[in-house]
Amino acid sequence: MKLPGKQIAEALQVNLKQEVQILKKKGIPLKLVDILIGEADDQISFVKIKEKMAQKLGVEFEFVHLIKTPSFENFANILKGYSVDPKVTGIIVQQPLPFQLQTDSLYNFIPLSKEIEGHKLKTTFCAPLGLAILTALKYVFKGSVVSADLFVDLSKDTDFFKKNLRSKKVVIIGRGMTGGLPIGETFKKLKLDFLSVASQTFEPHAYYKDADIIITAVGKKIITSDMLKPGAVLLNVGLRREDEKLRGDYEEDEVKDVSSLYSSTPGGIGPIDVVYLFKNLLDASKLQNYQKFH
């Protein structure tokens, strides 16, 4: 069975639209700034997806496109400028960055209340991608029904996930900052057991065959049907381009008859991930305008 990622995302958007209207009535600003360096077509398409969602929800969106790579100092000043703007309530930086800017210290120039992707150490936000994966699992455990009830609330759902994952073997493949790392951090936050597999892992196939749930975040084909336990849940966030098409870390036609559920690429986890990015934006706006909201 294929995960209905787009339908789940649309169901979750209903809640967000209602929340946006409430915040607007209270005069609370809602603005996302998305910063991209370079001209990679895939990255530009990701920005457009976020822009489209902002339009759907009625949220202000600003795309900052830097064709040439700025110096570290200039880029830091750009981040500082948006950070002190009271109308800007969320800032994201498209990854991966050019080599000379690849440092976590850049996030020091974005305040905690506006860094909505959850990269900072003491962040109050859970990574949108991690929440998207949990939503897919909630769909599985709740009987595969699409509804707004699939929204993950960690304050209420932690025991639910602990109970349903207690006897499951979960494998997360990849540890990159836009894939396996934030998913793993989300599992750690809920104290959920999982096995992390990376390129250095000895004989990783042995772990795949034993897994009830496999989450792939690599960006190349690494899973074939013979590696899977029959009935395994297979969720992908990795991206690769082949024959001018975006694909995941497995061929869907190969795994569909072995897995009980798999996510497609594109249209699987991605749309749900974007929903949670905007959920974090709304929460950030409330934090920054606490007195207005209360």
PDB file of C-alpha atoms in Angstrom:
ATOM      1  CA  MET A   1       0.000   0.000   0.000  1.00  0.00           C
ATOM      2  CA  LYS A   2       1.252   3.463  -0.908  1.00  0.00           C
ATOM      3  CA  LEU A   3       1.274   6.187   1.759  1.00  0.00           C
ATOM      4  CA  PRO A   4      -1.221   8.904   0.677  1.00  0.00           C
ATOM      5  CA  GLY A   5       1.184  11.711   1.555  1.00  0.00           C
ATOM      6  CA  LYS A   6      -0.566  14.489  -0.356  1.00  0.00           C
ATOM      7  CA  GLN A   7      -3.986  13.601   1.070  1.00  0.00           C
ATOM      8  CA  ILE A   8      -2.594  13.499   4.617  1.00  0.00           C
ATOM      9  CA  ALA A   9      -0.949  16.902   4.097  1.00  0.00           C
ATOM     10  CA  GLU A  10      -4.230  18.367   2.820  1.00  0.00           C
ATOM     11  CA  ALA A  11      -6.103  17.018   5.853  1.00  0.00           C
ATOM     12  CA  LEU A  12      -3.555  18.579   8.221  1.00  0.00           C
ATOM     13  CA  GLN A  13      -3.733  21.932   6.413  1.00  0.00           C
ATOM     14  CA  VAL A  14      -7.329  22.408   7.586  1.00  0.00           C
ATOM     15  CA  ASN A  15      -6.066  22.955  11.147  1.00  0.00           C
ATOM     16  CA  LEU A  16      -3.360  25.351   9.979  1.00  0.00           C
ATOM     17  CA  LYS A  17      -5.782  27.506   7.955  1.00  0.00           C
ATOM     18  CA  GLN A  18      -8.014  27.891  10.997  1.00  0.00           C
ATOM     19  CA  GLU A  19      -5.041  28.822  13.163  1.00  0.00           C
ATOM     20  CA  VAL A  20      -3.808  31.391  10.625  1.00  0.00           C
ATOM     21  CA  GLN A  21      -7.198  33.135  10.713  1.00  0.00           C
ATOM     22  CA  ILE A  22      -7.136  33.287  14.524  1.00  0.00           C
ATOM     23  CA  LEU A  23      -3.623  34.781  14.568  1.00  0.00           C
ATOM     24  CA  LYS A  24      -4.471  37.333  11.877  1.00  0.00           C
ATOM     25  CA  LYS A  25      -7.492  38.523  13.842  1.00  0.00           C
ATOM     26  CA  LYS A  26      -5.186  39.139  16.787  1.00  0.00           C
ATOM     27  CA  GLY A  27      -2.845  41.200  14.587  1.00  0.00           C
ATOM     28  CA  ILE A  28       0.030  38.730  14.860  1.00  0.00           C
ATOM     29  CA  PRO A  29       2.483  38.863  11.909  1.00  0.00           C
ATOM     30  CA  LEU A  30       3.152  35.676   9.963  1.00  0.00           C
ATOM     31  CA  LYS A  31       6.111  35.839   7.621  1.00  0.00           C
ATOM     32  CA  LEU A  32       8.554  33.193   6.431  1.00  0.00           C
ATOM     33  CA  VAL A  33      11.897  34.138   4.866  1.00  0.00           C
ATOM     34  CA  ASP A  34      13.506  31.402   2.763  1.00  0.00           C
ATOM     35  CA  ILE A  35      17.161  31.958   1.794  1.00  0.00           C
ATOM     36  CA  LEU A  36      18.796  30.077  -1.076  1.00  0.00           C
ATOM     37  CA  ILE A  37      22.354  30.359  -2.363  1.00  0.00           C
ATOM     38  CA  GLY A  38      22.995  29.181  -5.922  1.00  0.00           C
ATOM     39  CA  GLU A  39      20.840  28.086  -8.835  1.00  0.00           C
ATOM     40  CA  ALA A  40      20.229  24.352  -8.327  1.00  0.00           C
ATOM     41  CA  ASP A  41      16.918  23.492 -10.015  1.00  0.00           C
ATOM     42  CA  ASP A  42      15.922  21.025  -7.284  1.00  0.00           C
ATOM     43  CA  GLN A  43      16.460  23.610  -4.553  1.00  0.00           C
ATOM     44  CA  ILE A  44      14.488  26.258  -6.438  1.00  0.00           C
ATOM     45  CA  SER A  45      11.604  23.795  -6.850  1.00  0.00           C
ATOM     46  CA  PHE A  46      11.649  23.113  -3.077  1.00  0.00           C
ATOM     47  CA  VAL A  47      11.384  26.850  -2.430  1.00  0.00           C
ATOM     48  CA  LYS A  48       8.421  27.101  -4.792  1.00  0.00           C
ATOM     49  CA  ILE A  49       6.647  24.313  -2.906  1.00  0.00           C
ATOM     50  CA  LYS A  50       6.987  26.320   0.320  1.00  0.00           C
ATOM     51  CA  GLU A  51       5.872  29.506  -1.421  1.00  0.00           C
ATOM     52  CA  LYS A  52       2.782  27.737  -2.758  1.00  0.00           C
ATOM     53  CA  MET A  53       1.916  26.479   0.726  1.00  0.00           C
ATOM     54  CA  ALA A  54       2.330  29.988   2.153  1.00  0.00           C
ATOM     55  CA  GLN A  55      -0.120  31.323  -0.440  1.00  0.00           C
ATOM     56  CA  LYS A  56      -2.589  28.551   0.384  1.00  0.00           C
ATOM     57  CA  LEU A  57      -2.482  29.358   4.088  1.00  0.00           C
ATOM     58  CA  GLY A  58      -2.395  33.150   3.719  1.00  0.00           C
ATOM     59  CA  VAL A  59       1.111  33.533   5.152  1.00  0.00           C
ATOM     60  CA  GLU A  60       3.573  36.158   3.891  1.00  0.00           C
ATOM     61  CA  PHE A  61       6.587  34.633   2.133  1.00  0.00           C
ATOM     62  CA  GLU A  62       9.871  36.204   1.018  1.00  0.00           C
ATOM     63  CA  PHE A  63      12.339  34.349  -1.177  1.00  0.00           C
ATOM     64  CA  VAL A  64      15.903  35.630  -0.796  1.00  0.00           C
ATOM     65  CA  HIS A  65      17.868  34.251  -3.741  1.00  0.00           C
ATOM     66  CA  LEU A  66      21.625  34.827  -3.688  1.00  0.00           C
ATOM     67  CA  ILE A  67      23.039  33.704  -7.033  1.00  0.00           C
ATOM     68  CA  LYS A  68      26.676  34.203  -6.000  1.00  0.00           C
ATOM     69  CA  THR A  69      28.083  32.854  -2.752  1.00  0.00           C
ATOM     70  CA  PRO A  70      28.562  35.708  -0.261  1.00  0.00           C
ATOM     71  CA  SER A  71      31.376  35.904   2.266  1.00  0.00           C
ATOM     72  CA  PHE A  72      30.626  34.453   5.691  1.00  0.00           C
ATOM     73  CA  GLU A  73      30.468  37.967   7.153  1.00  0.00           C
ATOM     74  CA  ASN A  74      28.037  39.230   4.507  1.00  0.00           C
ATOM     75  CA  PHE A  75      25.805  36.196   4.889  1.00  0.00           C
ATOM     76  CA  ALA A  76      25.817  36.578   8.676  1.00  0.00           C
ATOM     77  CA  ASN A  77      24.747  40.217   8.249  1.00  0.00           C
ATOM     78  CA  ILE A  78      21.856  39.148   6.001  1.00  0.00           C
ATOM     79  CA  LEU A  79      20.694  36.692   8.663  1.00  0.00           C
ATOM     80  CA  LYS A  80      21.031  39.338  11.377  1.00  0.00           C
ATOM     81  CA  GLY A  81      18.944  41.795   9.361  1.00  0.00           C
ATOM     82  CA  TYR A  82      16.018  39.399   9.041  1.00  0.00           C
ATOM     83  CA  SER A  83      16.438  38.232  12.637  1.00  0.00           C
ATOM     84  CA  VAL A  84      15.757  41.705  14.082  1.00  0.00           C
ATOM     85  CA  ASP A  85      12.815  42.445  11.764  1.00  0.00           C
ATOM     86  CA  PRO A  86       9.655  42.086  13.922  1.00  0.00           C
ATOM     87  CA  LYS A  87       7.556  41.262  10.838  1.00  0.00           C
ATOM     88  CA  VAL A  88       9.688  38.187  10.096  1.00  0.00           C
ATOM     89  CA  THR A  89       8.592  35.290  12.312  1.00  0.00           C
ATOM     90  CA  GLY A  90      10.534  32.421  10.717  1.00  0.00           C
ATOM     91  CA  ILE A  91      13.820  32.066   8.817  1.00  0.00           C
ATOM     92  CA  ILE A  92      15.031  29.015   6.913  1.00  0.00           C
ATOM     93  CA  VAL A  93      18.272  28.478   5.019  1.00  0.00           C
ATOM     94  CA  GLN A  94      18.123  25.991   2.147  1.00  0.00           C
ATOM     95  CA  GLN A  95      20.612  23.157   2.567  1.00  0.00           C
ATOM     96  CA  PRO A  96      23.140  22.114   1.430  1.00  0.00           C
ATOM     97  CA  LEU A  97      25.096  25.362   1.581  1.00  0.00           C
ATOM     98  CA  PRO A  98      28.268  26.049  -0.452  1.00  0.00           C
ATOM     99  CA  PHE A  99      31.333  24.496   1.173  1.00  0.00           C
ATOM    100  CA  GLN A 100      32.712  27.795   2.536  1.00  0.00           C
ATOM    101  CA  LEU A 101      29.498  28.436   4.465  1.00  0.00           C
ATOM    102  CA  GLN A 102      28.958  24.917   5.810  1.00  0.00           C
ATOM    103  CA  THR A 103      29.082  25.543   9.539  1.00  0.00           C
ATOM    104  CA  ASP A 104      26.512  25.242  12.306  1.00  0.00           C
ATOM    105  CA  SER A 105      27.699  28.581  13.661  1.00  0.00           C
ATOM    106  CA  LEU A 106      25.598  30.327  11.009  1.00  0.00           C
ATOM    107  CA  TYR A 107      22.516  29.398  13.003  1.00  0.00           C
ATOM    108  CA  ASN A 108      23.873  31.500  15.877  1.00  0.00           C
ATOM    109  CA  PHE A 109      22.743  34.535  13.886  1.00  0.00           C
ATOM    110  CA  ILE A 110      19.114  33.350  13.894  1.00  0.00           C
ATOM    111  CA  PRO A 111      17.333  33.635  17.268  1.00  0.00           C
ATOM    112  CA  LEU A 112      15.834  30.495  18.789  1.00  0.00           C
ATOM    113  CA  SER A 113      12.303  31.829  18.346  1.00  0.00           C
ATOM    114  CA  LYS A 114      12.763  32.193  14.561  1.00  0.00           C
ATOM    115  CA  GLU A 115      14.867  29.085  13.757  1.00  0.00           C
ATOM    116  CA  ILE A 116      11.856  26.901  12.944  1.00  0.00           C
ATOM    117  CA  GLU A 117      13.662  23.871  11.472  1.00  0.00           C
ATOM    118  CA  GLY A 118      15.010  22.763  14.849  1.00  0.00           C
ATOM    119  CA  HIS A 119      18.734  22.911  13.997  1.00  0.00           C
ATOM    120  CA  LYS A 120      19.828  24.795  17.135  1.00  0.00           C
ATOM    121  CA  LEU A 121      20.883  22.886  20.241  1.00  0.00           C
ATOM    122  CA  LYS A 122      18.349  24.341  22.659  1.00  0.00           C
ATOM    123  CA  THR A 123      15.570  24.649  20.113  1.00  0.00           C
ATOM    124  CA  THR A 124      11.934  24.636  21.190  1.00  0.00           C
ATOM    125  CA  PHE A 125      10.927  23.249  17.788  1.00  0.00           C
ATOM    126  CA  CYS A 126      10.872  19.636  16.714  1.00  0.00           C
ATOM    127  CA  ALA A 127      12.276  18.988  13.224  1.00  0.00           C
ATOM    128  CA  PRO A 128       9.417  19.088  10.674  1.00  0.00           C
ATOM    129  CA  LEU A 129      10.830  16.036   8.905  1.00  0.00           C
ATOM    130  CA  GLY A 130      10.815  14.025  12.136  1.00  0.00           C
ATOM    131  CA  LEU A 131       7.195  14.989  12.768  1.00  0.00           C
ATOM    132  CA  ALA A 132       6.303  14.030   9.196  1.00  0.00           C
ATOM    133  CA  ILE A 133       7.756  10.538   9.741  1.00  0.00           C
ATOM    134  CA  LEU A 134       5.812  10.190  13.008  1.00  0.00           C
ATOM    135  CA  THR A 135       2.648  11.229  11.171  1.00  0.00           C
ATOM    136  CA  ALA A 136       3.189   8.463   8.611  1.00  0.00           C
ATOM    137  CA  LEU A 137       3.597   5.982  11.469  1.00  0.00           C
ATOM    138  CA  LYS A 138       0.492   7.348  13.182  1.00  0.00           C
ATOM    139  CA  TYR A 139      -1.370   6.693   9.926  1.00  0.00           C
ATOM    140  CA  VAL A 140      -0.195   3.068  10.053  1.00  0.00           C
ATOM    141  CA  PHE A 141      -1.032   2.545  13.734  1.00  0.00           C
ATOM    142  CA  LYS A 142      -4.416   4.324  13.515  1.00  0.00           C
ATOM    143  CA  GLY A 143      -5.774   1.994  10.853  1.00  0.00           C
ATOM    144  CA  SER A 144      -4.699   3.837   7.695  1.00  0.00           C
ATOM    145  CA  VAL A 145      -7.407   6.508   7.847  1.00  0.00           C
ATOM    146  CA  VAL A 146      -6.691  10.010   6.519  1.00  0.00           C
ATOM    147  CA  SER A 147      -7.922  12.748   8.857  1.00  0.00           C
ATOM    148  CA  ALA A 148      -6.814  15.856  10.737  1.00  0.00           C
ATOM    149  CA  ASP A 149      -6.408  13.596  13.800  1.00  0.00           C
ATOM    150  CA  LEU A 150      -3.081  12.506  12.341  1.00  0.00           C
ATOM    151  CA  PHE A 151      -1.516  15.793  13.495  1.00  0.00           C
ATOM    152  CA  VAL A 152       1.275  14.860  15.911  1.00  0.00           C
ATOM    153  CA  ASP A 153       1.210  16.599  19.288  1.00  0.00           C
ATOM    154  CA  LEU A 154       4.230  15.414  21.269  1.00  0.00           C
ATOM    155  CA  SER A 155       2.649  16.497  24.560  1.00  0.00           C
ATOM    156  CA  LYS A 156      -0.192  14.042  23.937  1.00  0.00           C
ATOM    157  CA  ASP A 157       1.174  11.418  21.530  1.00  0.00           C
ATOM    158  CA  THR A 158       4.456  10.335  23.121  1.00  0.00           C
ATOM    159  CA  ASP A 159       2.877   7.428  25.028  1.00  0.00           C
ATOM    160  CA  PHE A 160       1.001   6.402  21.872  1.00  0.00           C
ATOM    161  CA  PHE A 161       4.251   6.055  19.924  1.00  0.00           C
ATOM    162  CA  LYS A 162       6.054   4.309  22.780  1.00  0.00           C
ATOM    163  CA  LYS A 163       3.267   1.754  23.015  1.00  0.00           C
ATOM    164  CA  ASN A 164       3.028   1.081  19.271  1.00  0.00           C
ATOM    165  CA  LEU A 165       6.782   1.005  18.622  1.00  0.00           C
ATOM    166  CA  ARG A 166       7.741  -0.980  21.726  1.00  0.00           C
ATOM    167  CA  SER A 167       7.924  -4.309  19.882  1.00  0.00           C
ATOM    168  CA  LYS A 168       9.023  -2.881  16.524  1.00  0.00           C
ATOM    169  CA  LYS A 169      12.550  -2.833  15.124  1.00  0.00           C
ATOM    170  CA  VAL A 170      13.185   0.548  13.495  1.00  0.00           C
ATOM    171  CA  VAL A 171      16.161   1.241  11.219  1.00  0.00           C
ATOM    172  CA  ILE A 172      17.063   4.762  10.059  1.00  0.00           C
ATOM    173  CA  ILE A 173      19.495   4.742   7.117  1.00  0.00           C
ATOM    174  CA  GLY A 174      21.605   7.902   6.750  1.00  0.00           C
ATOM    175  CA  ARG A 175      22.743  10.586   9.185  1.00  0.00           C
ATOM    176  CA  GLY A 176      22.704  13.763   7.066  1.00  0.00           C
ATOM    177  CA  MET A 177      21.494  17.068   8.541  1.00  0.00           C
ATOM    178  CA  THR A 178      18.536  17.238   6.127  1.00  0.00           C
ATOM    179  CA  GLY A 179      17.505  13.594   6.538  1.00  0.00           C
ATOM    180  CA  GLY A 180      18.542  10.925   9.019  1.00  0.00           C
ATOM    181  CA  LEU A 181      19.898  13.293  11.676  1.00  0.00           C
ATOM    182  CA  PRO A 182      16.684  15.275  12.377  1.00  0.00           C
ATOM    183  CA  ILE A 183      14.599  12.090  12.213  1.00  0.00           C
ATOM    184  CA  GLY A 184      16.913  10.392  14.703  1.00  0.00           C
ATOM    185  CA  GLU A 185      16.822  13.445  16.990  1.00  0.00           C
ATOM    186  CA  THR A 186      13.025  13.332  16.960  1.00  0.00           C
ATOM    187  CA  PHE A 187      13.052   9.668  17.976  1.00  0.00           C
ATOM    188  CA  LYS A 188      15.544  10.454  20.739  1.00  0.00           C
ATOM    189  CA  LYS A 189      13.341  13.279  22.028  1.00  0.00           C
ATOM    190  CA  LEU A 190      10.508  10.777  22.487  1.00  0.00           C
ATOM    191  CA  LYS A 191      12.932   8.125  23.839  1.00  0.00           C
ATOM    192  CA  LEU A 192      12.018   5.737  21.025  1.00  0.00           C
ATOM    193  CA  ASP A 193      14.473   2.964  20.184  1.00  0.00           C
ATOM    194  CA  PHE A 194      15.987   2.796  16.695  1.00  0.00           C
ATOM    195  CA  LEU A 195      19.123   1.600  14.950  1.00  0.00           C
ATOM    196  CA  SER A 196      21.101   4.162  12.954  1.00  0.00           C
ATOM    197  CA  VAL A 197      22.837   2.805   9.848  1.00  0.00           C
ATOM    198  CA  ALA A 198      25.389   4.767   7.808  1.00  0.00           C
ATOM    199  CA  SER A 199      27.966   4.053   5.108  1.00  0.00           C
ATOM    200  CA  GLN A 200      30.475   2.836   7.725  1.00  0.00           C
ATOM    201  CA  THR A 201      28.063   0.261   9.195  1.00  0.00           C
ATOM    202  CA  PHE A 202      29.337  -3.324   8.807  1.00  0.00           C
ATOM    203  CA  GLU A 203      26.948  -5.564   6.827  1.00  0.00           C
ATOM    204  CA  PRO A 204      23.901  -3.258   7.071  1.00  0.00           C
ATOM    205  CA  HIS A 205      21.748  -5.675   5.032  1.00  0.00           C
ATOM    206  CA  ALA A 206      21.467  -7.938   8.072  1.00  0.00           C
ATOM    207  CA  TYR A 207      19.685  -5.143   9.941  1.00  0.00           C
ATOM    208  CA  TYR A 208      17.335  -4.398   7.030  1.00  0.00           C
ATOM    209  CA  LYS A 209      16.049  -7.964   6.827  1.00  0.00           C
ATOM    210  CA  ASP A 210      15.123  -7.884  10.507  1.00  0.00           C
ATOM    211  CA  ALA A 211      13.463  -4.455  10.513  1.00  0.00           C
ATOM    212  CA  ASP A 212       9.745  -3.812  10.885  1.00  0.00           C
ATOM    213  CA  ILE A 213      10.177  -0.166   9.863  1.00  0.00           C
ATOM    214  CA  ILE A 214      12.903   1.208   7.577  1.00  0.00           C
ATOM    215  CA  ILE A 215      13.387   4.943   7.071  1.00  0.00           C
ATOM    216  CA  THR A 216      15.745   5.772   4.189  1.00  0.00           C
ATOM    217  CA  ALA A 217      17.533   9.122   3.910  1.00  0.00           C
ATOM    218  CA  VAL A 218      20.501   8.597   1.602  1.00  0.00           C
ATOM    219  CA  GLY A 219      19.889   9.922  -1.916  1.00  0.00           C
ATOM    220  CA  LYS A 220      20.769   6.817  -3.918  1.00  0.00           C
ATOM    221  CA  LYS A 221      19.243   3.399  -4.470  1.00  0.00           C
ATOM    222  CA  ILE A 222      20.132   1.293  -1.453  1.00  0.00           C
ATOM    223  CA  ILE A 223      17.085  -0.938  -0.907  1.00  0.00           C
ATOM    224  CA  THR A 224      15.901  -3.835  -3.050  1.00  0.00           C
ATOM    225  CA  SER A 225      12.982  -6.145  -2.356  1.00  0.00           C
ATOM    226  CA  ASP A 226      15.181  -9.093  -1.314  1.00  0.00           C
ATOM    227  CA  MET A 227      16.543  -7.000   1.602  1.00  0.00           C
ATOM    228  CA  LEU A 228      13.109  -6.553   3.197  1.00  0.00           C
ATOM    229  CA  LYS A 229      11.210  -8.480   5.800  1.00  0.00           C
ATOM    230  CA  PRO A 230       7.760  -9.248   4.337  1.00  0.00           C
ATOM    231  CA  GLY A 231       5.246  -6.685   5.605  1.00  0.00           C
ATOM    232  CA  ALA A 232       7.850  -4.075   6.561  1.00  0.00           C
ATOM    233  CA  VAL A 233       6.931  -0.381   6.520  1.00  0.00           C
ATOM    234  CA  LEU A 234       9.235   1.552   4.173  1.00  0.00           C
ATOM    235  CA  LEU A 235       9.455   5.352   4.405  1.00  0.00           C
ATOM    236  CA  ASN A 236      11.788   7.388   2.206  1.00  0.00           C
ATOM    237  CA  VAL A 237      13.106  10.959   2.471  1.00  0.00           C
ATOM    238  CA  GLY A 238      16.194  10.533   0.261  1.00  0.00           C
ATOM    239  CA  LEU A 239      16.213  12.086  -3.212  1.00  0.00           C
ATOM    240  CA  ARG A 240      18.077  11.191  -6.399  1.00  0.00           C
ATOM    241  CA  ARG A 241      17.558  12.209 -10.002  1.00  0.00           C
ATOM    242  CA  GLU A 242      17.452   9.489 -12.637  1.00  0.00           C
ATOM    243  CA  ASP A 243      16.180   9.765 -16.228  1.00  0.00           C
ATOM    244  CA  GLU A 244      15.177  13.377 -15.461  1.00  0.00           C
ATOM    245  CA  LYS A 245      12.884  12.172 -12.665  1.00  0.00           C
ATOM    246  CA  LEU A 246      13.119  12.444  -8.889  1.00  0.00           C
ATOM    247  CA  ARG A 247      13.310   9.067  -7.195  1.00  0.00           C
ATOM    248  CA  GLY A 248      13.823   7.791  -3.675  1.00  0.00           C
ATOM    249  CA  ASP A 249      16.208   5.253  -2.150  1.00  0.00           C
ATOM    250  CA  TYR A 250      14.300   2.318  -3.661  1.00  0.00           C
ATOM    251  CA  GLU A 251      12.259   1.556  -6.769  1.00  0.00           C
ATOM    252  CA  GLU A 252       8.611   1.591  -5.779  1.00  0.00           C
ATOM    253  CA  ASP A 253       7.625  -1.151  -8.233  1.00  0.00           C
ATOM    254  CA  GLU A 254      10.211  -3.446  -6.651  1.00  0.00           C
ATOM    255  CA  VAL A 255       9.068  -3.046  -3.036  1.00  0.00           C
ATOM    256  CA  LYS A 256       5.289  -2.586  -3.314  1.00  0.00           C
ATOM    257  CA  ASP A 257       4.490  -6.321  -3.111  1.00  0.00           C
ATOM    258  CA  VAL A 258       6.844  -7.011  -0.191  1.00  0.00           C
ATOM    259  CA  SER A 259       6.181  -4.026   2.073  1.00  0.00           C
ATOM    260  CA  SER A 260       2.891  -3.450   3.894  1.00  0.00           C
ATOM    261  CA  LEU A 261       3.260   0.298   3.265  1.00  0.00           C
ATOM    262  CA  TYR A 262       5.781   2.411   1.371  1.00  0.00           C
ATOM    263  CA  SER A 263       6.095   6.127   0.650  1.00  0.00           C
ATOM    264  CA  SER A 264       6.466   7.410  -2.893  1.00  0.00           C
ATOM    265  CA  THR A 265       8.957   9.993  -4.157  1.00  0.00           C
ATOM    266  CA  PRO A 266       7.906  12.688  -4.754  1.00  0.00           C
ATOM    267  CA  GLY A 267       4.568  13.098  -2.974  1.00  0.00           C
ATOM    268  CA  GLY A 268       5.159  10.874   0.050  1.00  0.00           C
ATOM    269  CA  ILE A 269       6.762  12.341   3.172  1.00  0.00           C
ATOM    270  CA  GLY A 270       7.659  15.681   1.513  1.00  0.00           C
ATOM    271  CA  PRO A 271       4.209  17.342   1.551  1.00  0.00           C
ATOM    272  CA  ILE A 272       3.729  16.403   5.217  1.00  0.00           C
ATOM    273  CA  ASP A 273       7.166  17.815   6.061  1.00  0.00           C
ATOM    274  CA  VAL A 274       6.157  21.200   4.580  1.00  0.00           C
ATOM    275  CA  VAL A 275       2.967  21.254   6.668  1.00  0.00           C
ATOM    276  CA  TYR A 276       4.999  20.908   9.879  1.00  0.00           C
ATOM    277  CA  LEU A 277       7.400  23.642   8.783  1.00  0.00           C
ATOM    278  CA  PHE A 278       4.424  26.014   8.678  1.00  0.00           C
ATOM    279  CA  LYS A 279       3.046  24.624  11.934  1.00  0.00           C
ATOM    280  CA  ASN A 280       6.389  25.585  13.507  1.00  0.00           C
ATOM    281  CA  LEU A 281       6.104  29.022  11.889  1.00  0.00           C
ATOM    282  CA  LEU A 282       2.714  29.584  13.523  1.00  0.00           C
ATOM    283  CA  ASP A 283       4.061  28.444  16.886  1.00  0.00           C
ATOM    284  CA  ALA A 284       7.050  30.772  16.439  1.00  0.00           C
ATOM    285  CA  SER A 285       4.721  33.694  15.722  1.00  0.00           C
ATOM    286  CA  LYS A 286       2.822  32.977  18.930  1.00  0.00           C
ATOM    287  CA  LEU A 287       6.059  32.833  20.936  1.00  0.00           C
ATOM    288  CA  GLN A 288       7.256  36.149  19.554  1.00  0.00           C
ATOM    289  CA  ASN A 289       3.905  37.832  20.182  1.00  0.00           C
ATOM    290  CA  TYR A 290       3.013  36.200  23.490  1.00  0.00           C
ATOM    291  CA  GLN A 291       1.233  39.221  24.925  1.00  0.00           C
ATOM    292  CA  LYS A 292      -1.010  39.662  21.871  1.00  0.00           C
ATOM    293  CA  PHE A 293      -1.910  35.986  21.824  1.00  0.00           C
ATOM    294  CA  HIS A 294      -2.770  35.923  25.512  1.00  0.00           C
TER     295      HIS A 294
END
